[in-house]
Coordinates of C-alpha atoms in Angstrom, one line a residue:
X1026 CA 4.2 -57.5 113.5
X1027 CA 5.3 -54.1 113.5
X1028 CA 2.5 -51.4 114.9
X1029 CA 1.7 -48.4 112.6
X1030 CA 2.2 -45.0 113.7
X1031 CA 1.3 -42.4 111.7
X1032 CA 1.5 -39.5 114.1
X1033 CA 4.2 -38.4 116.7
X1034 CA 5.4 -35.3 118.0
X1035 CA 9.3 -35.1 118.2
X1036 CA 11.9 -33.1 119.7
X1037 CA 14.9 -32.2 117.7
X1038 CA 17.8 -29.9 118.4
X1039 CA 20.6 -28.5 116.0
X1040 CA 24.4 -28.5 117.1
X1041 CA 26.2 -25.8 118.6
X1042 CA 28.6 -24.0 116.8
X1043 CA 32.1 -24.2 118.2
X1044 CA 33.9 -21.7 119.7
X1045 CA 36.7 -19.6 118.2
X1046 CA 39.9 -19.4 120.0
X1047 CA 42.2 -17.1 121.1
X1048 CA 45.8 -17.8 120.5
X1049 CA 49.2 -15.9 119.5
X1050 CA 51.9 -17.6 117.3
X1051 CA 54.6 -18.4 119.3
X1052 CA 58.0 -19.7 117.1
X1053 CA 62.1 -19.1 118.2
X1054 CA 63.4 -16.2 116.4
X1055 CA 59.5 -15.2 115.6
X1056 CA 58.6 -12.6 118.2
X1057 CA 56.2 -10.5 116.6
X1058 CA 53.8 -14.3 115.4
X1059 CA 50.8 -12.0 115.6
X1060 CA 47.4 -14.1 116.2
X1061 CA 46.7 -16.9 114.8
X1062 CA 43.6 -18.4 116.9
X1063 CA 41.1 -20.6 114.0
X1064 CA 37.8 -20.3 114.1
X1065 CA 34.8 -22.5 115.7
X1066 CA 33.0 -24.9 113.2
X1067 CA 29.1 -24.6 112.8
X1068 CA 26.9 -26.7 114.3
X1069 CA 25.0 -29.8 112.6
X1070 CA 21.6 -29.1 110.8
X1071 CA 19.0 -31.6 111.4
X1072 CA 16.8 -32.9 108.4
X1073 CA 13.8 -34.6 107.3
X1074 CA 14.3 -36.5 104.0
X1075 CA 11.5 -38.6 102.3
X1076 CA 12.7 -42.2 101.7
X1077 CA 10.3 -44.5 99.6
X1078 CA 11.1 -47.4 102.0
X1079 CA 10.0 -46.0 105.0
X1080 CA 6.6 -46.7 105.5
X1081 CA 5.6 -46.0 108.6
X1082 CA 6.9 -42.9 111.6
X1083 CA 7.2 -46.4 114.3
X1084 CA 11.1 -44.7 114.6
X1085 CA 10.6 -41.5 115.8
X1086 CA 7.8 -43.0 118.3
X1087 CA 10.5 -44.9 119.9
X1088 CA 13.1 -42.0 119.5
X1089 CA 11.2 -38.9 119.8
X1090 CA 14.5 -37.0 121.0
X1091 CA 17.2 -36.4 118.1
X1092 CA 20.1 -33.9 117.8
X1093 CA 22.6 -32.8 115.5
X1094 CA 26.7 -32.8 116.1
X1095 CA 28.5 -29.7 117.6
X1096 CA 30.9 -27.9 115.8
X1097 CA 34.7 -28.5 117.1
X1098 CA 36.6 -24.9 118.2
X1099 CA 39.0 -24.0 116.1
X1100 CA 42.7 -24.4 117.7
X1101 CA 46.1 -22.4 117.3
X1102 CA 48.1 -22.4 114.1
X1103 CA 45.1 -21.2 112.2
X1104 CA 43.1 -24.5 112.4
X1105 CA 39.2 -23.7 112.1
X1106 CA 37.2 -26.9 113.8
X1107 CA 35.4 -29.2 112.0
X1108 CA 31.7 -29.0 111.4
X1109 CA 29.2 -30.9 113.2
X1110 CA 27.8 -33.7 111.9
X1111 CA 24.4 -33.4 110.0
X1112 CA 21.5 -35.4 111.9
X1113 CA 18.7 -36.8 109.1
X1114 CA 15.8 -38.4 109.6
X1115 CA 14.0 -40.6 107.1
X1116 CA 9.9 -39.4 106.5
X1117 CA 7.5 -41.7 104.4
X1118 CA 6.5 -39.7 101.4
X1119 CA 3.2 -37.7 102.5
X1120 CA 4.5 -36.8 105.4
X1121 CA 2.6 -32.9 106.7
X1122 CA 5.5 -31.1 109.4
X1123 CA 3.5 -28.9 111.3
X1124 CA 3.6 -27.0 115.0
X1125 CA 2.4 -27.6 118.3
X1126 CA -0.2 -25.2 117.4
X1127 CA -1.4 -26.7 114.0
X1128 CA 0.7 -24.7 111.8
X1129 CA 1.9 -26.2 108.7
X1130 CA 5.8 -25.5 108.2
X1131 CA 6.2 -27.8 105.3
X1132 CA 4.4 -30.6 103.1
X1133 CA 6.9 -33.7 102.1
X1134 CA 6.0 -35.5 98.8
X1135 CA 8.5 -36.0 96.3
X1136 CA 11.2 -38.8 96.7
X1137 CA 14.6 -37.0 98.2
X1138 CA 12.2 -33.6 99.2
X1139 CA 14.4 -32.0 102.2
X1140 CA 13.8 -29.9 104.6
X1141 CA 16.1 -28.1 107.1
X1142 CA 14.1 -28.3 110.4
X1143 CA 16.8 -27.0 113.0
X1144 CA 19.5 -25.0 111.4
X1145 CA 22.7 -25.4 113.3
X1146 CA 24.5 -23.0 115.8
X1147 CA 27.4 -20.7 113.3
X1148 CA 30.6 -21.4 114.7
X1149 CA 32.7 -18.3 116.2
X1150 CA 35.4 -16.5 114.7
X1151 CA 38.8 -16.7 116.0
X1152 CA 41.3 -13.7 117.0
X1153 CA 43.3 -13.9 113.8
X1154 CA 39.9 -13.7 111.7
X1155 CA 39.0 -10.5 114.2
X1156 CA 42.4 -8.7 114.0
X1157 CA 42.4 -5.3 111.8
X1158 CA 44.7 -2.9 111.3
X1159 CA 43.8 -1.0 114.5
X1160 CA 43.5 -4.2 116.9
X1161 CA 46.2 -6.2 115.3
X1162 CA 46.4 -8.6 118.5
X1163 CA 42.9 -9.0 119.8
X1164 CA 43.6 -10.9 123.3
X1165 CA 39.4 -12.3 122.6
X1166 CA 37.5 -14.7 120.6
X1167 CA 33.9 -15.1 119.6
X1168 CA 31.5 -17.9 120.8
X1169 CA 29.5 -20.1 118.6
X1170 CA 25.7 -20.1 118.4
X1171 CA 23.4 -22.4 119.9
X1172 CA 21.6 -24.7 117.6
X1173 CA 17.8 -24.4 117.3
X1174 CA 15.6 -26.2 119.5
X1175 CA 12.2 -26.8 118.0
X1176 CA 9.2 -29.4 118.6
X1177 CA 6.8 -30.5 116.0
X1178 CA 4.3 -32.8 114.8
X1179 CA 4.9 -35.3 111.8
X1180 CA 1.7 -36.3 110.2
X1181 CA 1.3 -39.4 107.5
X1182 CA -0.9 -38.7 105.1
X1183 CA -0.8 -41.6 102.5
X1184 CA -0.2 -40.7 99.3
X1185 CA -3.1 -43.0 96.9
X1186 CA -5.3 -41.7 93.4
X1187 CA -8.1 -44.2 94.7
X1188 CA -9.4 -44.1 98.5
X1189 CA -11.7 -47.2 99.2
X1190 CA -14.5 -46.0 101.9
X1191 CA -17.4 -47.8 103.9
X1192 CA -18.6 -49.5 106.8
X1193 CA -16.7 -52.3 108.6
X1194 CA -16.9 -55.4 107.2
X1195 CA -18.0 -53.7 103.5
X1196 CA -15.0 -56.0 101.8
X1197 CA -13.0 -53.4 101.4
X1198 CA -9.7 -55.4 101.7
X1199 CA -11.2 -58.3 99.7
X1200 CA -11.5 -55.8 97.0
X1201 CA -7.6 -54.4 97.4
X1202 CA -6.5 -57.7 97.5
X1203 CA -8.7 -58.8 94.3
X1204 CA -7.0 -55.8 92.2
X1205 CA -3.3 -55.7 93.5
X1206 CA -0.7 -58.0 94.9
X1207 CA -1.4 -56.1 98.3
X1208 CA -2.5 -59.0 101.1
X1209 CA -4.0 -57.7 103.6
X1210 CA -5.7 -59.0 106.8
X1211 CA -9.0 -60.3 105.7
X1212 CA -11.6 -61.8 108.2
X1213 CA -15.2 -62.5 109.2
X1214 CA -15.5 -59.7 112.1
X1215 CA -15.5 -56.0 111.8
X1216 CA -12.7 -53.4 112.5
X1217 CA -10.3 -56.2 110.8
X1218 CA -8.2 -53.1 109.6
X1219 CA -6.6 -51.3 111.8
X1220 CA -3.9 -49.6 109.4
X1221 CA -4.1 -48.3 105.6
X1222 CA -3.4 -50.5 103.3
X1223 CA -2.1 -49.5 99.7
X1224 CA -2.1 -51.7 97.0
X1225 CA -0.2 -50.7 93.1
X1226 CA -3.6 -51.6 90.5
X1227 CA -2.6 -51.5 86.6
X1228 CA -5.5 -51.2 84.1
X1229 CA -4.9 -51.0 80.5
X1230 CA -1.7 -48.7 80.0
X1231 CA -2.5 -46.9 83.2
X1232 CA -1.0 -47.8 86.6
X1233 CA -2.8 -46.2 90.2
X1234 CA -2.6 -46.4 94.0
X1235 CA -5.6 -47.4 95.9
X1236 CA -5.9 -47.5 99.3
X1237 CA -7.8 -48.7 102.3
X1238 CA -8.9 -47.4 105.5
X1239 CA -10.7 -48.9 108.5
X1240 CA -14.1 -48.9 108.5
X1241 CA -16.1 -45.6 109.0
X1242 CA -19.3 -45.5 111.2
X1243 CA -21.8 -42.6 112.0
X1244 CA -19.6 -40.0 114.2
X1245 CA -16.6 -41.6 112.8
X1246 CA -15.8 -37.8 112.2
X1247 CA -16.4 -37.1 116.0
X1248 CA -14.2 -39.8 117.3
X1249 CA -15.7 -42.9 117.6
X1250 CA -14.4 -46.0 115.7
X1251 CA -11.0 -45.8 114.5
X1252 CA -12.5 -43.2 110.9
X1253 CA -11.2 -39.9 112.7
X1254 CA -7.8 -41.8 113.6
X1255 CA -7.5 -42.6 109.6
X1256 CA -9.3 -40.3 107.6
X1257 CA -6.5 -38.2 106.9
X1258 CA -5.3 -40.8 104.8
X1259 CA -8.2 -40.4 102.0
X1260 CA -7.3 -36.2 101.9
X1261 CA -4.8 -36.4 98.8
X1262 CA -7.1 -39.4 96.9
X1263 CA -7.9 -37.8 93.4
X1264 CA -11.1 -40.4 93.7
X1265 CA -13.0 -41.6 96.3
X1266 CA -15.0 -44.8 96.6
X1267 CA -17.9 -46.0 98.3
X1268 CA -17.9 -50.0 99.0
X1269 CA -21.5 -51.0 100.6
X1270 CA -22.2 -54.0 101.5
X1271 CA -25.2 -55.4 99.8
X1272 CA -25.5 -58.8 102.1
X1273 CA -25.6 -57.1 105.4
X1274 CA -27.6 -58.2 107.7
X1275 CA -27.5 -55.7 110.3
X1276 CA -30.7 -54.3 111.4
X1277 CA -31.1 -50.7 110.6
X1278 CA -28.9 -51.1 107.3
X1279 CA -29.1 -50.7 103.8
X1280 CA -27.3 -49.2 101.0
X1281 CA -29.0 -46.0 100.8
X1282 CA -28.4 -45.2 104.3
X1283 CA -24.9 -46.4 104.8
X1284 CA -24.3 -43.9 101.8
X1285 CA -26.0 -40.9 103.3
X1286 CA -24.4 -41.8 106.7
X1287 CA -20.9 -41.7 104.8
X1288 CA -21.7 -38.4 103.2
X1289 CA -22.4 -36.9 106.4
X1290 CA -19.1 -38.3 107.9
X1291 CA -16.9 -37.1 105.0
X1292 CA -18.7 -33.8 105.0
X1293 CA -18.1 -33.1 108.9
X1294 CA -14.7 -33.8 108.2
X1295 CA -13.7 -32.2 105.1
X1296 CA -15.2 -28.6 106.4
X1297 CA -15.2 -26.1 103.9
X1298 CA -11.3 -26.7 103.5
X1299 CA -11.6 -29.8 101.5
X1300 CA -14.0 -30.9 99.1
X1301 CA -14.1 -34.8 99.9
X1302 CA -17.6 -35.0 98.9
X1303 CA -16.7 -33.8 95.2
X1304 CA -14.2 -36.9 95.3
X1305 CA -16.9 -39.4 96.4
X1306 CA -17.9 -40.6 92.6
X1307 CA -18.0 -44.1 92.0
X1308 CA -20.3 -46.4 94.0
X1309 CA -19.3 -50.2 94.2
X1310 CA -21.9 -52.8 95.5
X1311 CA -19.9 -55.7 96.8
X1312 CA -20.9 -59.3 97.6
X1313 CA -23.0 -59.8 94.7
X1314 CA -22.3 -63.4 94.6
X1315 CA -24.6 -63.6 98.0
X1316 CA -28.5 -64.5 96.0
X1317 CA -30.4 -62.0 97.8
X1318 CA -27.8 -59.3 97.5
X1319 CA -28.0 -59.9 93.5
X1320 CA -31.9 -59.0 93.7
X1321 CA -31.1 -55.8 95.7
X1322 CA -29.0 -54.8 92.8
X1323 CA -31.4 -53.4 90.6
X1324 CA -33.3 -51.4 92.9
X1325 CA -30.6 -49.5 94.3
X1326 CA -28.6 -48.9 91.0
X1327 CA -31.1 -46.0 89.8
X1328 CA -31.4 -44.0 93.5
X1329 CA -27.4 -44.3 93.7
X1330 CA -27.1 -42.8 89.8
X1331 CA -29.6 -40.4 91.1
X1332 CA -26.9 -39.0 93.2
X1333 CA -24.3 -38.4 90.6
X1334 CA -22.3 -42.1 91.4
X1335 CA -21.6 -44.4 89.0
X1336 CA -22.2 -47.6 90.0
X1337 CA -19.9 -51.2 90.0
X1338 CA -21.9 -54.3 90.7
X1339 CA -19.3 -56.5 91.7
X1340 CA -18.0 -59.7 93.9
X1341 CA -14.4 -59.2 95.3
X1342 CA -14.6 -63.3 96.2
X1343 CA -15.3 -64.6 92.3
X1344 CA -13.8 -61.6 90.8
X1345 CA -17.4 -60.4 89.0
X1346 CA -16.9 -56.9 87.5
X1347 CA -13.7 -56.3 88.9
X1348 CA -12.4 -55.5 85.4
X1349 CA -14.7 -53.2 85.0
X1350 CA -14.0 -51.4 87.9
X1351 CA -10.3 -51.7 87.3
X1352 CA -10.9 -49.1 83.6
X1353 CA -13.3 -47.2 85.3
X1354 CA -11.5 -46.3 88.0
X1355 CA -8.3 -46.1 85.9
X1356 CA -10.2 -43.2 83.5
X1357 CA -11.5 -41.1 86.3
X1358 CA -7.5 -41.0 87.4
X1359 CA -5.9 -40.0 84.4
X1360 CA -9.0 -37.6 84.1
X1361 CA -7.7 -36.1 87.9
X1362 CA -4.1 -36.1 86.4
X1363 CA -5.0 -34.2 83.0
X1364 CA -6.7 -31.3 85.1
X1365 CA -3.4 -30.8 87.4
X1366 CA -1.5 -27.5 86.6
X1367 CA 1.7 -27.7 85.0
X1368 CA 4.3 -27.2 87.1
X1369 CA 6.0 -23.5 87.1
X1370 CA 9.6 -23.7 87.5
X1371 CA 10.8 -22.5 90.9
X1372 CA 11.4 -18.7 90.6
X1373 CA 13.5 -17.0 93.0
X1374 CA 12.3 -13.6 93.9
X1375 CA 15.2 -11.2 95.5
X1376 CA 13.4 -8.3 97.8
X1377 CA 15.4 -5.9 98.5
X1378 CA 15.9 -4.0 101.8
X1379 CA 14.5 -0.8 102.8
X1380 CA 16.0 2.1 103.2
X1381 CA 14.7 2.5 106.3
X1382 CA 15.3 -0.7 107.7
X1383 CA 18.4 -0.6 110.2
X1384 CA 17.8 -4.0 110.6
X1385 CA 16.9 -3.8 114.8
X1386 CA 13.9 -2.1 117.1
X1387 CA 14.5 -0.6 120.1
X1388 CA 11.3 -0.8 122.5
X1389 CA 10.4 0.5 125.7
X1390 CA 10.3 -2.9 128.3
X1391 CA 6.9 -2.6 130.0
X1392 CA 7.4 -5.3 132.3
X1393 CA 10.7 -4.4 133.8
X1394 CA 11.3 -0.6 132.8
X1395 CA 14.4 0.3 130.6
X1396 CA 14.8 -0.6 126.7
X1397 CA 14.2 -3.9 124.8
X1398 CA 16.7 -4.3 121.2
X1399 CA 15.4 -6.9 118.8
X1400 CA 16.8 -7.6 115.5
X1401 CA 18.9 -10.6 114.3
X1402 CA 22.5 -8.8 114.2
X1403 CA 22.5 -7.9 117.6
X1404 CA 21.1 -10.9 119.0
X1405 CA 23.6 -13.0 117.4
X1406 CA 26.3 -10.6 118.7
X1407 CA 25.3 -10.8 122.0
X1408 CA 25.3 -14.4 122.4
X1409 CA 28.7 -14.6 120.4
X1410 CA 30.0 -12.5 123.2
X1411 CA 32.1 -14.2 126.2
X1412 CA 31.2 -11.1 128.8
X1413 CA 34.2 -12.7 131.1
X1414 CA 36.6 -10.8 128.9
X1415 CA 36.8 -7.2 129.0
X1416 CA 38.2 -6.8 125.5
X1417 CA 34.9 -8.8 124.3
X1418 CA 32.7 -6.7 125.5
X1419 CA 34.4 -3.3 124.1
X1420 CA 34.1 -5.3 120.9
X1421 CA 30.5 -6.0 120.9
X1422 CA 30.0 -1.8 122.3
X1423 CA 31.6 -1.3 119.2
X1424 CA 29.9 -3.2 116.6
X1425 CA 26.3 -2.4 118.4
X1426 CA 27.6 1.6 118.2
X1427 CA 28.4 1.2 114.6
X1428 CA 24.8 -0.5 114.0
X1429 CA 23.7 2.5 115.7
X1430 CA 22.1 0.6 118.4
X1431 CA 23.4 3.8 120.9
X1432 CA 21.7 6.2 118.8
X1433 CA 18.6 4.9 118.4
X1434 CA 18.6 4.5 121.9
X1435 CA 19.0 7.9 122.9
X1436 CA 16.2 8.8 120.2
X1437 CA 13.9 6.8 122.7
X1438 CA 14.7 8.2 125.1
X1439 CA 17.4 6.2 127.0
X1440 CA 19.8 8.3 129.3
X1441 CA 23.0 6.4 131.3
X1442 CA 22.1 3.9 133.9
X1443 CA 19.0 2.6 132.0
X1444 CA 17.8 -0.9 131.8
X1445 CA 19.0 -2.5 128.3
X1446 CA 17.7 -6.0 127.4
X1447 CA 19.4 -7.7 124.3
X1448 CA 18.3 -11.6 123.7
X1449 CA 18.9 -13.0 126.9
X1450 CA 21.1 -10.3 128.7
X1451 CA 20.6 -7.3 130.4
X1452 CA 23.1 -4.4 131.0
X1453 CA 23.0 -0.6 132.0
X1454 CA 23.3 2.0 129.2
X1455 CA 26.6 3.9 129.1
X1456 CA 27.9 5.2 125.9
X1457 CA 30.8 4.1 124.7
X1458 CA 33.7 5.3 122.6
X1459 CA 34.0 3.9 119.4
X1460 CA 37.1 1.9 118.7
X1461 CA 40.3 3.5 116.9
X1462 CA 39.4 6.9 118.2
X1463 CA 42.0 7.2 121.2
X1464 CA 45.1 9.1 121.4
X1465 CA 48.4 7.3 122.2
X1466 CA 48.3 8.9 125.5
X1467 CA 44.9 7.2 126.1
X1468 CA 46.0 3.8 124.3
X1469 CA 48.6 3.5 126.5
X1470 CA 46.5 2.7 129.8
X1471 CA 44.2 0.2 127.8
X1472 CA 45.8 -2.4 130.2
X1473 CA 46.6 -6.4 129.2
X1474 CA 45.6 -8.5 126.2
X1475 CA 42.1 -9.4 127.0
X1476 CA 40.9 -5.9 128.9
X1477 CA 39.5 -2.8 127.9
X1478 CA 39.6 0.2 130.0
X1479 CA 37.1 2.4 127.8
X1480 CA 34.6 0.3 129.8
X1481 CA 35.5 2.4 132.8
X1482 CA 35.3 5.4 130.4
X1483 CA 33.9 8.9 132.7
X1484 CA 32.2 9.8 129.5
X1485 CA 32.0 9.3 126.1
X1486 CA 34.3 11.4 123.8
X1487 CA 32.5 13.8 121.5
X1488 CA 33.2 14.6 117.6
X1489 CA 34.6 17.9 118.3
X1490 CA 37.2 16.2 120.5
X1491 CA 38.2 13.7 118.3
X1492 CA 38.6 16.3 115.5
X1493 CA 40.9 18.1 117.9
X1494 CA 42.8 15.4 119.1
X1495 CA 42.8 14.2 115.5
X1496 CA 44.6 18.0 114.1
X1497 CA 47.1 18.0 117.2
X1498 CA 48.5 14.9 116.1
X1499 CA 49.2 16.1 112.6
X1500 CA 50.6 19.8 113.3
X1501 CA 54.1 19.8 111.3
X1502 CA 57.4 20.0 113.3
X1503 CA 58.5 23.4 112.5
X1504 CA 62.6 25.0 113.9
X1505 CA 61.9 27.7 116.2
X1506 CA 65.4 28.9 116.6
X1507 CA 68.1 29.6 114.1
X1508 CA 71.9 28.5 114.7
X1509 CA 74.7 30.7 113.5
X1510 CA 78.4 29.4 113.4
X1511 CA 79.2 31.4 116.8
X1512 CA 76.6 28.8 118.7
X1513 CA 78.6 25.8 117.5
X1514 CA 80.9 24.6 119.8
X1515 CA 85.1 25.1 119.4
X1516 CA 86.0 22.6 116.7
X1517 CA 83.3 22.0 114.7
X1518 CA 82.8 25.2 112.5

């Protein structure tokens, strides 16, 4: 018999993008091919879908550890890589994703609900995607992203309008078993259940869940038994029921107790976030077909419809006022179901940027001195970034100058040599020039495909300079002297 597990931490990790590449077309009477390097394909996402025939979260105790397919890198002749293959794991309906810490992330009821829980790595872009007009052979490529790497905690909470309460041994199963084709364990000793059981009950025109779970005793809601381990199964029940055992013959025990003692439990539980109490409305006295538990009948009816309950004399064994239970319950479900809210269609609401968001901080680093630069764009640059290649690097200078990454930095304070942390990499502060802003003079000592010598820059070229530069260039070829026909040589007047 397969065990029931309706808790389990797992591990899952997204693909990694694949890495672009770097490559020049290379064909016989084709000397100028110009790059043609594809780009890297994203990484695999991994998912939780709800499946109706998964009952039970036995899989992922096995398998806690899942991951999603890498992107391929892209190859020469333009070819961008494939993308990773998409990992998806099958929930039960009712399933509650949450973190380590207790934070809810997402709440999985309807049939085919998904959820992206690791997004996968974007794949890098290749040279050909990267040349421009100024670098029209970049000798560099970009990497792809790691996938996310994220643990959480997948809670089944079963999904049921009726949740059958009470002591061990109350008849609890007997009763699920008299109202539904559900069969579960039944037997003469308590704790019989050890999982919920759900059973599909149709009264009249109307058709409800109802479910089972083991037997509660006093500090259930602390621990002991197995209630704590299961109540979380009774949180979405539109109607609670209480199932006392009228022929116990435990000393200490009677109905009016065992009902106080589960109003206590539920209450501890529930807290103030959840009104399980409010739930609790129907009282059903089983094992009436006992003699002496008939007698006790009539006394106990009037206390228990004191408290608000309505009360169910009946005998799960001979079947005794089962029908009656079957419409009553059925009309305090539709009665749940005509108070829901009507469902709003999903709006989607576009907030716009501020005007003052550049889209990164830059904070001093307590810890190690220097400069710390958060913000999603220059993250993702930086670990795009292959620092092994000169030309790379220049790039990423470039795009975090343009950003204006450098001048927010010198606004805090940051002079050359400081301490720079971006993600997961460190590097000194020097300006840099910005590309397309050398001379041909300058252009001409950048070095090889694949190196950059305004790394080794003295010092960062100024506006006025570039204007200057920029004018030189342009200044009109003008004829300083004038030829007459005496200048010519003999024999070509």
């Amino acid at each position: 018999m397969a065990a029931f597990v309706d808790r389990v931490v797992v591990h899952v990790t997204a693909g990694n993008g694949g890495h672009g590449v770097s490559s020049v077309h290379r064909e016989k009477f084709k000397p100028l091919g110009g790059p043609d390097g594809g780009n890297g394909g994203d990484g695999g996402d991994v998912v939780l879908e709800v499946d109706p025939s998964v009952h039970t979260l036995l899989d992922f105790h096995h398998r806690p550890h899942h991951k999603a397919g890498n992107g391929r890198p892209g190859e020469g002749s333009n070819r961008h890589g494939a993308r990773g293959e998409e990992r998806v794991l099958r929930v039960p309906p009712g399933s509650v994703i949450s973190t380590l810490d207790g934070e809810v992330l997402a709440d999985l009821v309807g049939v085919g609900t998904r959820v992206v829980l690791a997004h996968g790595g974007k794949g890098g872009l290749g040279n050909a995607a990267l040349a421009n007009t100024r670098r029209k052979a970049p000798g560099f490529a970009l990497l792809g992203e790691p996938g996310e790497s994220v643990d959480v905690v997948i809670e089944l909470k079963s999904i049921a309008d009726v949740g059958l309460v009470g002591f061990p041994s109350a008849g609890k199963s007997s009763l699920i078993a008299a109202m539904s084709a559900a069969r579960p364990k039944i037997a003469d000793y308590p704790f019989t259940t050890l999982v919920p059981n759900l059973g599909v009950i149709r009264a009249g025109d109307v058709s409800f869940t109802m479910a089972d779970v083991p037997g509660l005793i006093p500090g259930a809601s602390v621990g002991k038994g197995l209630g704590l381990e299961f109540l979380r199964h009774i949180e979405r029940c539109a109607v609670l029921v209480h199932v006392v055992d009228m022929a116990t013959m435990e000393p200490g025990r009677d109905p009016e107790s065992d009902i106080e003692a589960l109003e206590h439990e539920l209450a501890e539980y529930s807290g103030e976030e959840i009104d399980l109490l409010g739930r609790l409305r129907i009282a059903v006295l089983n094992k009436i077909d006992v003699p002496d538990a008939r007698e006790l009948v009539d006394l106990v009816r009037a206390t228990l419809e004191e408290r608000g309950l309505q009360v169910f004399p009946i005998s799960a064994v001979t079947g005794e006022g089962v029908p009656e239970l079957g419409f009553a319950l059925a009309a305090a479900v539709e009665e749940h179901r005509a108070a829901l809210p009507e469902v709003e269609p999903v709006r989607i609401t576009l907030t716009p940027r501020a005007v003052d968001d550049t889209g990164f901080t830059v904070e001093p680093d307590p810890e190690y001195g220097g400069f710390v630069v958060r913000g999603v764009k220059p993250e993702r640059w930086v670990r795009q970034t292959d620092f092994t290649n000169d030309e790379a690097v220049g790039f990423l200078a470039d795009r975090l100058n343009r950003l204006g990454v450098e001048d927010a930095l010198e606004k805090a304070g940051a002079v050359e040599g400081d301490a720079v942390t971006i993600g997961d990499v460190s590097f000194d502060f020097v300006p840099t020039l910005p590309a397309g802003t050398l001379t041909v003079e300058e252009t001409a000592g950048l070095g090889g495909r694949g190196t950059d010598a305004r790394i080794d820059a003295p010092h960062r070229i100024r506006a006025a300079e570039r204007l200057a530069a920029k004018k030189a260039r342009r200044v009109p070829y003008e004829l300083t002297e004038t030829w007459t026909d005496d200048d010519l040589p003999e024999g070509d007047a």
